[in-house]
Short mmCIF file of C-alpha atoms in Angstrom, two decimals:
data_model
loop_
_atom_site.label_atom_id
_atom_site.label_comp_id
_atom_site.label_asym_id
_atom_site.label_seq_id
_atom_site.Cartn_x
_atom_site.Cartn_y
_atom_site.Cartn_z
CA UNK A 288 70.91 52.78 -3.52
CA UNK A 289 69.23 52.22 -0.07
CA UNK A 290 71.27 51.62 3.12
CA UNK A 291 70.54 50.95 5.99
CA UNK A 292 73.15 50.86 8.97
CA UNK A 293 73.16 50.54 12.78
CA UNK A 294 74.82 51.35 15.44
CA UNK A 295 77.94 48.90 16.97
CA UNK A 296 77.95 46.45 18.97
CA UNK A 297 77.33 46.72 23.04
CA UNK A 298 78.06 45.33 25.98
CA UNK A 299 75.84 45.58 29.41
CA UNK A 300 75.23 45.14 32.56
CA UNK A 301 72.07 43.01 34.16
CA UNK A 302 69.43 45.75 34.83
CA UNK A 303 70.81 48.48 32.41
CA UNK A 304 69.44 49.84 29.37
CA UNK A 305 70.59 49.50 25.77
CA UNK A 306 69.86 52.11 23.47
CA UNK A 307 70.30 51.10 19.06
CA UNK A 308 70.52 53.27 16.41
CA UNK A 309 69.23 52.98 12.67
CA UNK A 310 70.56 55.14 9.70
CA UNK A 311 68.38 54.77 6.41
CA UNK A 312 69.48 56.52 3.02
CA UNK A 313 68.29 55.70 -0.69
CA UNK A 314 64.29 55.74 0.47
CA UNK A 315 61.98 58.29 1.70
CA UNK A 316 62.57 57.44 5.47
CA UNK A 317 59.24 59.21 6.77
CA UNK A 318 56.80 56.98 3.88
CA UNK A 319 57.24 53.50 5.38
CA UNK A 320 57.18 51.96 9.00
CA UNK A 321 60.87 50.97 10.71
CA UNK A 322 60.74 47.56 12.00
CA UNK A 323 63.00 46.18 15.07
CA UNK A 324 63.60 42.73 14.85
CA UNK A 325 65.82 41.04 17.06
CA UNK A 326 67.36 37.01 17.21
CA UNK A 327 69.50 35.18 19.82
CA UNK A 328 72.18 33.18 19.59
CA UNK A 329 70.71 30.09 17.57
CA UNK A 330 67.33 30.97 17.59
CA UNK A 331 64.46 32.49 15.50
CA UNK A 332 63.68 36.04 13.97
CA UNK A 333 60.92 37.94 16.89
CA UNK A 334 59.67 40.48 16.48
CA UNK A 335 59.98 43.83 18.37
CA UNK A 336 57.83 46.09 17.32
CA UNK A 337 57.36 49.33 14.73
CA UNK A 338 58.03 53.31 14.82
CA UNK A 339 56.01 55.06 11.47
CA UNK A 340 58.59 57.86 11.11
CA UNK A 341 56.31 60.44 9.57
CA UNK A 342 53.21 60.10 12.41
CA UNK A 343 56.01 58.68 15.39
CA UNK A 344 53.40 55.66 15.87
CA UNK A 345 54.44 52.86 17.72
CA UNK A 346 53.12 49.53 17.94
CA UNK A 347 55.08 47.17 20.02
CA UNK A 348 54.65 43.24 20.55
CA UNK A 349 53.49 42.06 24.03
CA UNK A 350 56.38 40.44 24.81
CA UNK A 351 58.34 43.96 24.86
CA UNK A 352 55.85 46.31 26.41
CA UNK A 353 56.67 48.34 29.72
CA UNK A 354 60.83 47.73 28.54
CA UNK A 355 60.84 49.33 24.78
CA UNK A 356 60.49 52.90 23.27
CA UNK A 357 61.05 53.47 19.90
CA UNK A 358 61.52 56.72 18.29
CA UNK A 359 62.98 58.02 15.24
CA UNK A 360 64.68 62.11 14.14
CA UNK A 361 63.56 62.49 10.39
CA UNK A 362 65.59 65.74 10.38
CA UNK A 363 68.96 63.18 9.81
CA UNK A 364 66.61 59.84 8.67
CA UNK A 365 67.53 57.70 12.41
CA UNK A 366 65.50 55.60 14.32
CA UNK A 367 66.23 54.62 17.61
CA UNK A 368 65.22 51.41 19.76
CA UNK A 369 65.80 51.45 23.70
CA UNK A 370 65.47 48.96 25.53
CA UNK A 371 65.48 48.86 29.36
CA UNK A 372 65.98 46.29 32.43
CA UNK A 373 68.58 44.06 30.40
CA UNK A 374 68.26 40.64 31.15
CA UNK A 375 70.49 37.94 29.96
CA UNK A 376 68.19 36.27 27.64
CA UNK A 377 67.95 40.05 25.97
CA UNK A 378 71.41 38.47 24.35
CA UNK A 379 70.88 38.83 20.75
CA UNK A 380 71.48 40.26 17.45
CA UNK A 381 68.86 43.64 17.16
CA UNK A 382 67.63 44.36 13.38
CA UNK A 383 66.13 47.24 11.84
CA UNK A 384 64.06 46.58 9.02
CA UNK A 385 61.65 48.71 6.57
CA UNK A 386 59.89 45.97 4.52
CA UNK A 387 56.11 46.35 2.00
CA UNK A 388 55.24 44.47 -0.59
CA UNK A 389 58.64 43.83 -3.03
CA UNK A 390 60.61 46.22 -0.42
CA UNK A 391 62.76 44.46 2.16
CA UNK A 392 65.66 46.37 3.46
CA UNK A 393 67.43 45.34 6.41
CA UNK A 394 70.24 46.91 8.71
CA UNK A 395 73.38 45.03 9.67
CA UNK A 396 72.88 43.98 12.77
CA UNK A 397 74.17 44.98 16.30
CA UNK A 398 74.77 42.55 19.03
CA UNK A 399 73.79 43.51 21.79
CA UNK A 400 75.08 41.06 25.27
CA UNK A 401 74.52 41.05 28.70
CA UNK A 402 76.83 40.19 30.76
CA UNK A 403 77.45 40.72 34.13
CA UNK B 179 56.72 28.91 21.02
CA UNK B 180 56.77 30.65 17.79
CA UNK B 181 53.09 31.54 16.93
CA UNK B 182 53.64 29.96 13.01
CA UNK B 183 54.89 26.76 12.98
CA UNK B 184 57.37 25.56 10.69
CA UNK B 185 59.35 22.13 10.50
CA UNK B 186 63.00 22.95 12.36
CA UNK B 187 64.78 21.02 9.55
CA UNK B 188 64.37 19.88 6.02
CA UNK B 189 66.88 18.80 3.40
CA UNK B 190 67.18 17.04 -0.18
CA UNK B 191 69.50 16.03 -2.90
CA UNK B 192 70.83 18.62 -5.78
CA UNK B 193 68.60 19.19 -7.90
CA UNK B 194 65.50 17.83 -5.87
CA UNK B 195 61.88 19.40 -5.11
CA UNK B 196 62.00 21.11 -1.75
CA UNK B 197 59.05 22.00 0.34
CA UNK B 198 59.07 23.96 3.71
CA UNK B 199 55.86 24.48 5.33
CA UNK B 200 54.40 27.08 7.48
CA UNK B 201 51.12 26.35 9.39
CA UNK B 202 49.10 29.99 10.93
CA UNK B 203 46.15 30.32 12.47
CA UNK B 204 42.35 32.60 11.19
CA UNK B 205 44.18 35.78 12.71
CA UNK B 206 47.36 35.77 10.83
CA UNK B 207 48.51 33.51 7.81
CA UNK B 208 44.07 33.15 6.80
CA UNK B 209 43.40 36.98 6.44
CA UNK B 210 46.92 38.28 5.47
CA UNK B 211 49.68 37.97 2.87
CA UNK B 212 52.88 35.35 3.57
CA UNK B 213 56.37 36.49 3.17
CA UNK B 214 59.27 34.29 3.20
CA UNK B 215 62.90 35.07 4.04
CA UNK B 216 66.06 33.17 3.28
CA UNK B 217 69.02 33.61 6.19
CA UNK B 218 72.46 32.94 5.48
CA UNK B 219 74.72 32.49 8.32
CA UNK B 220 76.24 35.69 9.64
CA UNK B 221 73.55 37.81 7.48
CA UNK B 222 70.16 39.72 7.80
CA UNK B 223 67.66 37.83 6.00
CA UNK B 224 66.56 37.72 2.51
CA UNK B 225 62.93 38.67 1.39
CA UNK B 226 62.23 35.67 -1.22
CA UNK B 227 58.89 35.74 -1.34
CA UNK B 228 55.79 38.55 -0.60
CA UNK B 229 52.42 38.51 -1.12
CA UNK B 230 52.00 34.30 -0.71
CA UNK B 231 53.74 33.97 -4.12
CA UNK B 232 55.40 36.85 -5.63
CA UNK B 233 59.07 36.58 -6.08
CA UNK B 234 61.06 39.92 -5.58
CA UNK B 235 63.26 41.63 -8.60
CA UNK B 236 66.42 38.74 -8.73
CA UNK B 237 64.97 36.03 -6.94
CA UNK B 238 65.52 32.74 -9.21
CA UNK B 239 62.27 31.06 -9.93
CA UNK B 240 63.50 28.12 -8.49
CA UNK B 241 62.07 29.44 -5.60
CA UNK B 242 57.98 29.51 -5.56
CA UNK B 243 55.11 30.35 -2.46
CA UNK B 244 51.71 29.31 -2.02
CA UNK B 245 48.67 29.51 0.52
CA UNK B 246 45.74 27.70 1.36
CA UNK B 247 43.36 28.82 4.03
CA UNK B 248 45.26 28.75 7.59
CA UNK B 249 48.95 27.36 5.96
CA UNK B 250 51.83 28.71 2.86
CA UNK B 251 54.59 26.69 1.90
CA UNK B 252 58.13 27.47 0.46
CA UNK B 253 58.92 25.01 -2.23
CA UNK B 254 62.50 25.02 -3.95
CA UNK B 255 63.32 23.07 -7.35
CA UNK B 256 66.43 22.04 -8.50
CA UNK B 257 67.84 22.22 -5.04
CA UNK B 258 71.45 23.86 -5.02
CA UNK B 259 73.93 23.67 -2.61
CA UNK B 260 74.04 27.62 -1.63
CA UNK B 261 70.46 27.19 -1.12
CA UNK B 262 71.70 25.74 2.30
CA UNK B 263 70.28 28.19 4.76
CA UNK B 264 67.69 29.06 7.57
CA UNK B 265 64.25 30.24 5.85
CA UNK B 266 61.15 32.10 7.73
CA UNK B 267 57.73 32.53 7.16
CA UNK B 268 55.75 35.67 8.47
CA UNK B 269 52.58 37.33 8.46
CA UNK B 270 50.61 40.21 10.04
CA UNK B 271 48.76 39.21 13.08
CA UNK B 272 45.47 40.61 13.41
CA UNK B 273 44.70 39.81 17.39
CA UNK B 274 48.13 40.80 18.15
CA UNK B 275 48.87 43.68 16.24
CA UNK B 276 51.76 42.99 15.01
CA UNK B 277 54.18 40.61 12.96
CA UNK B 278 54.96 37.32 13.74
CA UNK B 279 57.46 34.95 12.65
CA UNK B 280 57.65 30.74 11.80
CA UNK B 281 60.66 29.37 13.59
CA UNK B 282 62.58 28.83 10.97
CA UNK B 283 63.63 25.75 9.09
CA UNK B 284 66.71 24.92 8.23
CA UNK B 285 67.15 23.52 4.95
CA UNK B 286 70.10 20.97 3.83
CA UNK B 287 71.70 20.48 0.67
CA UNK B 288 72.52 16.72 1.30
#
């Protein structure tokens, strides 16, 4: 069956960098894109941006460009989100997320808080 | 500020008609396909819908999803109590390039 599972949660610092990890199993990892999707404390689902794993294409939302990379290592099925400059409104529960059509699968979910 | 805009609350009686709606814009919900996702507390969320109206492999059929030009709407019959949860709309953005999200509406099983 398909899992999907992240990384733990993480504590930082004002200014640092965080950097999550994304395990998928049960699914050809390189045929679909790997979503980020991240959602503070009481509030909405935004969206990050996406990693193809077989090309390594990006496209990232506006609101994150400049502070995230994506990337992924298809030799062990992991993608990887980084995010740098932590602010406190950065605060928020990070999903990874490969979704098309009838397939939705979603990580776990890693909190991620800054804190100084 | 989310760029679809959905009603922050809703809520009916068991066993009522339940509508949520989602309201886009000629670069995302007119040209593209609506998905909607159900959020439990504590949990990732739920793909109920895809495509505007096509229910995933053990979704009840209680739940259903249209669209018309620019808006889509959720609707939910024979409300049940665990239907109490957060539920999102979202659609490809063609000027932005990317996904965007309603705000989320959540729904009460009064």
């Amino acid at each position: 069956q398909v899992q999907v599972v992240q990384s733990g949660a993480e504590v930082k610092k004002p200014g640092a960098s965080m950097k999550v990890s994304c395990k998928a199993s049960g699914y050809t990892f390189t045929d679909y894109h790997l979503h980020w999707v991240r959602q503070a404390p009481g509030q909405g689902l935004e969206w990050m941006g996406r990693i193809h794993p077989n090309s390594g294409a990006t496209n990232y939302a506006q609101n994150f460009q400049g502070r995230v990379t994506m990337t992924r290592d298809t030799s062990i099925n992991t993608a990887y989100m980084e995010l740098s400059r932590l602010r406190s409104a950065d605060t928020a529960v990070y999903y990874c997320a490969s979704w098309g059509g009838s397939r939705s699968y979603w990580g776990q979910g890693t909190l991620v808080t800054v804190s100084s | 500020q989310s760029v679809l805009t959905q009603p922050p609350s809703a809520s009916g009686t068991p066993g009522q008609r339940v509508t949520v709606s989602c309201s886009g814009s000629s670069s995302n919900i007119g040209p593209n396909t609506v998905n909607w996702y159900q959020q439990l507390p504590g949990t990732a969320p739920k793909l109920l819908i895809y495509n505007n109206n096509q229910r995933p492999s053990g979704v009840p059929d209680r739940f259903s999803g249209s669209k018309s030009g620019t808006s889509a709407s959720l609707a939910i019959s024979g409300l049940q109590s665990e239907d109490e949860a957060d539920y999102y709309c979202a659609a490809w953005d063609d000027s932005l390039k990317g996904w965007v999200f309603g705000g989320g509406t959540k729904l009460t099983a009064l």
